[in-house]
Short mmCIF file of C-alpha atoms in Angstrom, two decimals:
data_model
loop_
_atom_site.label_atom_id
_atom_site.label_comp_id
_atom_site.label_asym_id
_atom_site.label_seq_id
_atom_site.Cartn_x
_atom_site.Cartn_y
_atom_site.Cartn_z
CA MET A 1200 90.77 81.49 54.53
CA ASP A 1201 88.93 78.36 55.64
CA ALA A 1202 88.43 76.51 52.35
CA LYS A 1203 85.81 74.19 53.82
CA VAL A 1204 83.71 77.18 54.96
CA GLU A 1205 84.14 78.79 51.53
CA LEU A 1206 82.90 75.58 49.94
CA GLN A 1207 79.88 75.47 52.26
CA ASN A 1208 79.08 79.11 51.50
CA TYR A 1209 79.30 78.46 47.77
CA LYS A 1210 76.96 75.51 48.14
CA LYS A 1211 74.34 77.74 49.79
CA ILE A 1212 74.58 80.29 46.99
CA LEU A 1213 74.46 77.66 44.25
CA ASP A 1214 71.60 75.70 45.78
CA LYS A 1215 69.42 78.82 45.51
CA GLU A 1216 70.47 79.25 41.88
CA LEU A 1217 69.70 75.60 41.13
CA ALA A 1218 66.26 75.79 42.79
CA GLY A 1219 65.47 78.87 40.68
CA TYR A 1220 66.79 77.20 37.54
CA PHE A 1221 64.49 74.19 37.96
CA SER A 1222 61.47 76.37 38.70
CA GLN A 1223 62.07 78.23 35.45
CA LYS A 1224 62.79 75.03 33.53
CA LEU A 1225 59.50 73.47 34.64
CA LYS A 1226 57.63 76.60 33.49
CA GLU A 1227 59.32 76.39 30.09
CA MET A 1228 58.30 72.72 29.81
CA ARG A 1229 54.59 73.25 30.53
CA ASP A 1230 53.69 71.84 27.10
CA PHE A 1231 55.88 68.74 27.42
CA GLY A 1232 53.41 66.67 29.44
CA THR A 1233 53.38 65.38 32.98
CA SER A 1234 55.75 62.44 32.36
CA ALA A 1235 58.59 64.62 31.04
CA LYS A 1236 58.07 67.14 33.83
CA GLY A 1237 58.07 64.25 36.30
CA VAL A 1238 61.55 63.30 35.07
CA VAL A 1239 62.75 66.89 35.52
CA LYS A 1240 61.34 66.89 39.06
CA SER A 1241 63.25 63.65 39.75
CA ILE A 1242 66.45 65.28 38.50
CA ARG A 1243 65.75 68.34 40.66
CA GLU A 1244 65.13 66.15 43.70
CA MET A 1245 68.47 64.38 43.28
CA VAL A 1246 70.40 67.59 42.61
CA LEU A 1247 69.00 69.37 45.67
CA ALA A 1248 69.15 66.32 47.97
CA GLY A 1249 72.86 66.67 48.62
CA GLY A 1250 76.33 67.09 47.20
CA LYS A 1251 79.15 69.40 48.25
CA ARG A 1252 79.08 71.41 44.96
CA ILE A 1253 82.84 70.96 44.83
CA ARG A 1254 82.89 70.84 41.02
CA ALA A 1255 80.92 74.07 40.73
CA ALA A 1256 83.21 75.69 43.29
CA PHE A 1257 86.27 74.63 41.30
CA MET A 1258 84.67 76.15 38.19
CA TYR A 1259 84.24 79.43 40.07
CA TRP A 1260 87.83 79.45 41.37
CA GLY A 1261 89.22 78.46 37.98
CA TYR A 1262 87.47 81.52 36.59
CA ARG A 1263 89.09 83.68 39.26
CA ALA A 1264 92.49 82.06 38.68
CA ALA A 1265 92.31 83.28 35.06
CA GLY A 1266 91.46 86.82 36.18
CA GLY A 1267 87.68 86.65 35.81
CA ARG A 1268 85.73 89.18 37.86
CA GLU A 1269 82.09 88.90 36.73
CA PHE A 1270 81.17 86.72 39.67
CA GLU A 1271 77.40 86.62 39.18
CA LYS A 1272 77.85 85.26 35.67
CA ILE A 1273 80.21 82.47 36.69
CA VAL A 1274 77.96 81.39 39.56
CA GLU A 1275 75.12 80.97 37.06
CA ALA A 1276 77.37 79.13 34.60
CA SER A 1277 78.75 76.81 37.29
CA MET A 1278 75.36 75.11 37.51
CA SER A 1279 76.35 73.40 34.24
CA ILE A 1280 78.88 71.09 35.87
CA GLU A 1281 76.38 70.09 38.55
CA LEU A 1282 73.85 69.02 35.91
CA THR A 1283 76.59 67.15 34.04
CA HIS A 1284 77.53 65.54 37.35
CA ILE A 1285 73.97 64.38 37.97
CA PHE A 1286 73.76 62.97 34.44
CA LEU A 1287 76.81 60.81 35.12
CA LEU A 1288 75.65 59.84 38.62
CA ILE A 1289 72.24 58.68 37.39
CA HIS A 1290 73.91 56.38 34.87
CA ASP A 1291 76.56 55.34 37.40
CA ASP A 1292 73.87 54.23 39.85
CA ILE A 1293 72.54 51.85 37.19
CA ILE A 1294 76.01 50.46 36.49
CA ASP A 1295 76.81 50.06 40.19
CA ARG A 1296 73.29 48.85 41.05
CA ASP A 1297 73.09 51.40 43.86
CA ASP A 1298 69.64 51.88 45.40
CA PHE A 1299 70.31 55.26 47.01
CA ARG A 1300 72.08 58.53 46.20
CA HIS A 1301 72.38 61.48 48.59
CA GLY A 1302 70.17 59.59 51.03
CA ILE A 1303 67.22 59.32 48.60
CA GLN A 1304 66.13 56.59 46.24
CA ALA A 1305 68.17 56.36 43.02
CA ILE A 1306 66.11 57.34 39.98
CA HIS A 1307 66.13 53.87 38.42
CA LYS A 1308 64.80 52.40 41.69
CA LYS A 1309 62.16 55.11 41.98
CA TYR A 1310 60.78 54.31 38.51
CA GLU A 1311 61.10 50.58 39.10
CA LYS A 1312 58.74 50.92 42.06
CA LEU A 1313 56.43 53.09 39.98
CA ALA A 1314 56.22 50.32 37.37
CA GLN A 1315 55.49 47.74 40.05
CA ARG A 1316 52.45 49.77 41.11
CA PHE A 1317 51.03 51.03 37.82
CA TYR A 1318 52.54 49.20 34.83
CA LYS A 1319 51.94 45.54 35.52
CA LYS A 1320 52.69 44.38 31.96
CA THR A 1321 56.27 45.64 31.88
CA ASP A 1322 59.54 44.46 33.45
CA PRO A 1323 59.92 46.88 36.41
CA GLY A 1324 63.71 46.70 36.47
CA HIS A 1325 64.07 47.40 32.78
CA PHE A 1326 61.51 50.22 32.95
CA GLY A 1327 63.35 51.83 35.88
CA GLU A 1328 66.72 51.68 34.13
CA SER A 1329 65.23 52.97 30.86
CA MET A 1330 63.68 55.97 32.59
CA ALA A 1331 66.90 56.69 34.47
CA ILE A 1332 68.94 56.57 31.26
CA VAL A 1333 66.71 59.18 29.60
CA ALA A 1334 66.70 61.25 32.80
CA GLY A 1335 70.49 61.28 32.67
CA ASP A 1336 70.39 62.28 29.01
CA MET A 1337 68.09 65.16 29.88
CA ALA A 1338 70.38 66.36 32.67
CA ALA A 1339 73.32 66.26 30.23
CA ALA A 1340 71.40 68.48 27.81
CA PHE A 1341 70.67 70.93 30.61
CA GLY A 1342 74.39 71.10 31.47
CA ASN A 1343 75.30 72.02 27.92
CA GLU A 1344 72.42 74.46 27.64
CA ILE A 1345 73.52 76.42 30.72
CA ILE A 1346 76.94 77.15 29.25
CA PHE A 1347 75.43 77.89 25.82
CA ASN A 1348 73.10 80.47 27.37
CA SER A 1349 75.67 81.91 29.80
CA ARG A 1350 76.54 85.60 29.57
CA PHE A 1351 80.12 85.28 28.37
CA ALA A 1352 81.89 86.06 25.09
CA PRO A 1353 80.85 83.61 22.33
CA GLU A 1354 84.44 82.42 21.70
CA ASN A 1355 84.88 81.64 25.41
CA LYS A 1356 81.56 79.77 25.55
CA GLN A 1357 82.58 77.70 22.52
CA LYS A 1358 85.85 76.68 24.19
CA ALA A 1359 84.03 75.86 27.43
CA LEU A 1360 81.44 73.72 25.63
CA SER A 1361 84.22 71.83 23.89
CA LYS A 1362 85.93 71.31 27.26
CA LEU A 1363 82.67 70.01 28.78
CA GLN A 1364 82.46 67.32 26.08
CA GLU A 1365 86.11 66.43 26.74
CA ILE A 1366 85.32 66.06 30.45
CA VAL A 1367 82.53 63.59 29.67
CA VAL A 1368 84.75 61.59 27.29
CA ASN A 1369 87.50 61.36 29.90
CA THR A 1370 85.02 60.30 32.57
CA VAL A 1371 83.42 57.65 30.36
CA SER A 1372 86.89 56.34 29.44
CA GLY A 1373 87.63 55.91 33.14
CA GLU A 1374 84.26 54.24 33.67
CA ILE A 1375 84.93 51.79 30.82
CA LEU A 1376 88.20 50.66 32.42
CA ASP A 1377 86.54 50.53 35.85
CA VAL A 1378 83.78 48.23 34.54
CA ILE A 1379 86.32 45.99 32.77
CA LEU A 1380 88.53 45.69 35.88
CA GLU A 1381 85.49 44.77 37.94
CA ALA A 1382 84.55 42.11 35.37
CA LYS A 1383 88.11 40.73 35.32
CA GLY A 1384 88.17 40.58 39.11
CA LYS A 1385 91.75 41.78 39.32
CA ALA A 1386 93.76 44.94 38.72
CA LYS A 1387 97.18 46.48 39.06
CA GLU A 1388 97.90 49.69 40.94
CA ASN A 1389 98.66 51.61 37.74
CA GLU A 1390 95.29 50.55 36.27
CA VAL A 1391 93.42 51.74 39.37
CA LEU A 1392 95.27 55.07 39.25
CA GLU A 1393 94.43 55.41 35.54
CA VAL A 1394 90.74 55.05 36.44
CA HIS A 1395 91.18 57.68 39.18
CA ARG A 1396 92.93 60.03 36.74
CA ASN A 1397 90.19 59.92 34.10
CA LYS A 1398 87.07 59.17 36.11
CA THR A 1399 87.80 61.52 39.01
CA ALA A 1400 90.79 63.87 38.63
CA LYS A 1401 89.99 65.16 35.16
CA TYR A 1402 86.26 65.19 35.90
CA THR A 1403 86.00 66.49 39.45
CA ILE A 1404 88.89 68.96 39.59
CA GLU A 1405 90.81 69.60 36.36
CA GLY A 1406 87.76 69.85 34.11
CA PRO A 1407 85.75 72.27 36.27
CA LEU A 1408 88.80 74.47 36.96
CA GLN A 1409 89.57 74.71 33.26
CA LEU A 1410 85.91 75.27 32.37
CA GLY A 1411 85.85 78.35 34.59
CA ALA A 1412 89.24 79.52 33.35
CA LEU A 1413 88.17 79.22 29.70
CA LEU A 1414 85.08 81.35 30.36
CA ALA A 1415 87.49 84.00 31.65
CA GLY A 1416 89.63 83.71 28.51
CA ALA A 1417 92.53 81.80 30.08
CA ASN A 1418 95.78 81.19 28.20
CA GLU A 1419 97.64 77.86 28.00
CA LYS A 1420 99.98 78.75 30.89
CA VAL A 1421 97.07 79.15 33.33
CA LEU A 1422 95.43 75.95 32.07
CA LYS A 1423 98.68 73.99 32.60
CA ILE A 1424 99.10 75.24 36.17
CA LEU A 1425 95.52 74.22 36.93
CA SER A 1426 96.15 70.80 35.39
CA ASP A 1427 99.40 70.30 37.33
CA TYR A 1428 97.42 70.97 40.51
CA ALA A 1429 94.20 69.17 39.64
CA VAL A 1430 95.34 65.76 38.43
CA PRO A 1431 97.35 64.72 41.52
CA VAL A 1432 94.81 66.29 43.91
CA GLY A 1433 91.99 64.55 42.03
CA ILE A 1434 93.68 61.17 42.35
CA ALA A 1435 94.06 61.82 46.09
CA PHE A 1436 90.36 62.77 46.23
CA GLN A 1437 89.32 59.37 44.85
CA ILE A 1438 91.72 57.43 47.07
CA GLN A 1439 90.22 59.20 50.10
CA ASP A 1440 86.72 58.60 48.72
CA ASP A 1441 87.41 54.87 48.54
CA ILE A 1442 88.76 54.90 52.10
CA LEU A 1443 85.61 56.65 53.33
CA GLY A 1444 83.53 54.14 51.41
CA VAL A 1445 84.94 51.44 53.68
CA PHE A 1446 85.56 53.23 56.96
CA GLY A 1447 83.12 56.18 56.77
CA SER A 1448 79.67 56.72 58.23
CA GLU A 1449 76.69 55.55 56.19
CA LYS A 1450 74.72 58.57 57.38
CA LYS A 1451 77.38 60.98 56.09
CA LEU A 1452 77.98 59.04 52.88
CA GLY A 1453 74.29 59.02 51.95
CA LYS A 1454 74.61 55.46 50.67
CA PRO A 1455 75.44 52.04 52.16
CA VAL A 1456 78.95 51.65 53.55
CA CYS A 1457 81.19 49.22 51.63
CA SER A 1458 79.11 49.55 48.45
CA ASP A 1459 82.38 49.16 46.48
CA LEU A 1460 82.91 45.80 48.19
CA ARG A 1461 79.42 44.65 47.25
CA GLU A 1462 79.98 45.72 43.65
CA GLY A 1463 83.33 43.91 43.48
CA LYS A 1464 85.26 47.08 42.66
CA GLN A 1465 89.02 46.90 42.30
CA THR A 1466 89.95 49.82 44.54
CA LEU A 1467 93.50 50.63 45.60
CA LEU A 1468 92.62 49.30 49.08
CA VAL A 1469 91.70 45.91 47.59
CA VAL A 1470 94.64 45.76 45.18
CA LYS A 1471 97.26 46.53 47.85
CA ALA A 1472 95.64 44.24 50.44
CA LEU A 1473 95.83 41.38 47.93
CA GLU A 1474 99.44 42.30 47.19
CA PHE A 1475 100.54 42.65 50.83
CA GLY A 1476 98.25 40.09 52.48
CA SER A 1477 98.75 36.53 53.64
CA LYS A 1478 96.96 33.57 52.13
CA SER A 1479 94.17 33.88 54.73
CA ASP A 1480 93.89 37.64 54.12
CA LYS A 1481 93.47 37.08 50.39
CA LYS A 1482 90.85 34.44 51.06
CA VAL A 1483 88.78 36.90 53.13
CA ILE A 1484 88.88 39.52 50.38
CA ASN A 1485 88.19 37.12 47.52
CA ASN A 1486 85.26 35.57 49.39
CA LEU A 1487 83.65 38.94 50.10
CA LEU A 1488 84.44 40.93 46.96
CA GLY A 1489 81.26 41.19 44.90
CA LYS A 1490 79.04 39.60 47.56
CA ARG A 1491 75.80 41.59 47.39
CA ASN A 1492 74.40 40.57 50.78
CA VAL A 1493 77.56 41.11 52.84
CA ASN A 1494 76.73 41.50 56.56
CA GLU A 1495 78.21 43.64 59.34
CA LYS A 1496 80.48 40.88 60.63
CA GLU A 1497 81.90 40.34 57.15
CA ILE A 1498 82.37 44.10 56.64
CA GLU A 1499 84.34 44.24 59.88
CA ALA A 1500 86.48 41.28 58.73
CA PHE A 1501 87.17 43.12 55.45
CA ARG A 1502 88.12 46.30 57.32
CA ASN A 1503 90.49 44.37 59.56
CA VAL A 1504 92.32 42.89 56.56
CA ILE A 1505 92.61 46.31 54.89
CA GLN A 1506 94.17 47.68 58.08
CA LYS A 1507 96.46 44.85 59.12
CA THR A 1508 97.96 44.33 55.65
CA GLY A 1509 99.07 47.97 55.56
CA SER A 1510 96.83 48.70 52.58
CA LEU A 1511 95.01 51.49 54.43
CA LEU A 1512 98.25 53.19 55.49
CA TYR A 1513 99.72 52.82 52.00
CA SER A 1514 96.64 54.44 50.44
CA GLN A 1515 96.59 57.28 52.99
CA ASN A 1516 100.27 58.04 52.42
CA LEU A 1517 99.90 57.95 48.65
CA ALA A 1518 96.96 60.37 48.83
CA LYS A 1519 99.05 62.78 50.93
CA LYS A 1520 101.93 62.51 48.46
CA TYR A 1521 99.65 63.41 45.54
CA VAL A 1522 98.14 66.34 47.44
CA GLU A 1523 101.57 67.79 48.22
CA LYS A 1524 102.53 67.52 44.54
CA GLY A 1525 99.39 69.39 43.50
CA LYS A 1526 99.77 72.10 46.12
CA LEU A 1527 103.30 72.83 44.91
CA ALA A 1528 101.98 73.84 41.46
CA ILE A 1529 99.71 76.44 43.08
CA GLU A 1530 102.30 77.71 45.54
CA LYS A 1531 104.64 78.50 42.64
CA SER A 1532 101.91 80.22 40.60
CA SER A 1533 101.17 83.95 40.40
CA PHE A 1534 97.45 83.50 41.17
CA GLU A 1535 95.78 85.99 43.51
CA LYS A 1536 96.08 85.20 47.23
CA ASN A 1537 92.42 84.21 47.73
CA THR A 1538 92.57 81.75 44.84
CA LYS A 1539 95.79 80.24 46.14
CA ASP A 1540 94.40 79.98 49.65
CA PHE A 1541 91.24 78.22 48.49
CA LEU A 1542 92.99 75.73 46.19
CA ILE A 1543 95.63 74.84 48.77
CA GLY A 1544 93.09 74.71 51.58
CA ILE A 1545 90.64 72.51 49.67
CA ALA A 1546 93.47 70.12 48.77
CA ASP A 1547 94.21 69.67 52.47
CA TYR A 1548 90.50 69.24 53.19
CA ILE A 1549 90.18 66.58 50.48
CA VAL A 1550 92.82 64.33 51.99
CA ASN A 1551 91.67 64.80 55.58
CA ARG A 1552 87.89 64.85 55.10
CA GLU A 1553 85.47 62.48 56.80
CA VAL A 1554 82.79 62.69 54.10
#
């Protein structure tokens, strides 16, 4: 099995489901007024603009890992994690002051420009952020609603809804520490990895896998195996994401390269470069970290420091180590072959991917 191809195929299937979902949702909201429907259309635009649907795919394979076989039902239910994802992304774009997401204008920037044209008496920035916050809230409600209305046993839906709230709490906890570390301007490796564990691993991989498994009626043994796989692989996912954020292609990323640098984020690359680097290396990083208008020459200087200090190699090796640990949990499991193949294959893809 080619896990990357499976992921791409799942994306095609889910994108059709999502398009249908939004068409139906807009019909249901015909009495809500044009402004509310405009927000839903903005959410739809962001959802369908991009994304690998990796969380939804993990939800599907978690369901299969627990023995679930009603595939049409789980595909429908897996839309829930994508709406939850968009809710968190919309708010994250405000926190990170990102102008673009998936190659299109972030929702807070879209409404900021709308205010500049039509609402001259208001603060455009505040209006844009306010509208984006409520758009995120609406997307969160949709995510919960999808599981609530899914066609599974009531007791399984209740457990899944509880898990979805846990996922959000974990993610927000990671975001809180991430914001504080950025404000402090310094971090330790264990603090960065704690952010990765809560903000990415438990949100992107463990949570979705367990959501799907719970809808299939999974027992604690299955949930533990999924967790033993998901947490280390999820940490590796974020380490690789941070590497791509510095060395990847802006076209593939769908947002400006080195956005973490501009935001002053304490990534593992930054932390280890400051630990391993010379006085001049540290000066380069400290001068550029958090600089909003960093130019191409400065980005290249930052990249050179990350490479020559050994920070890049350290991060790559640590990601591989975490992936191998996660794969071992699946290799020792009694999951069906297709599930094993996908989870192992996607772990390898995560650490080797270019976007």
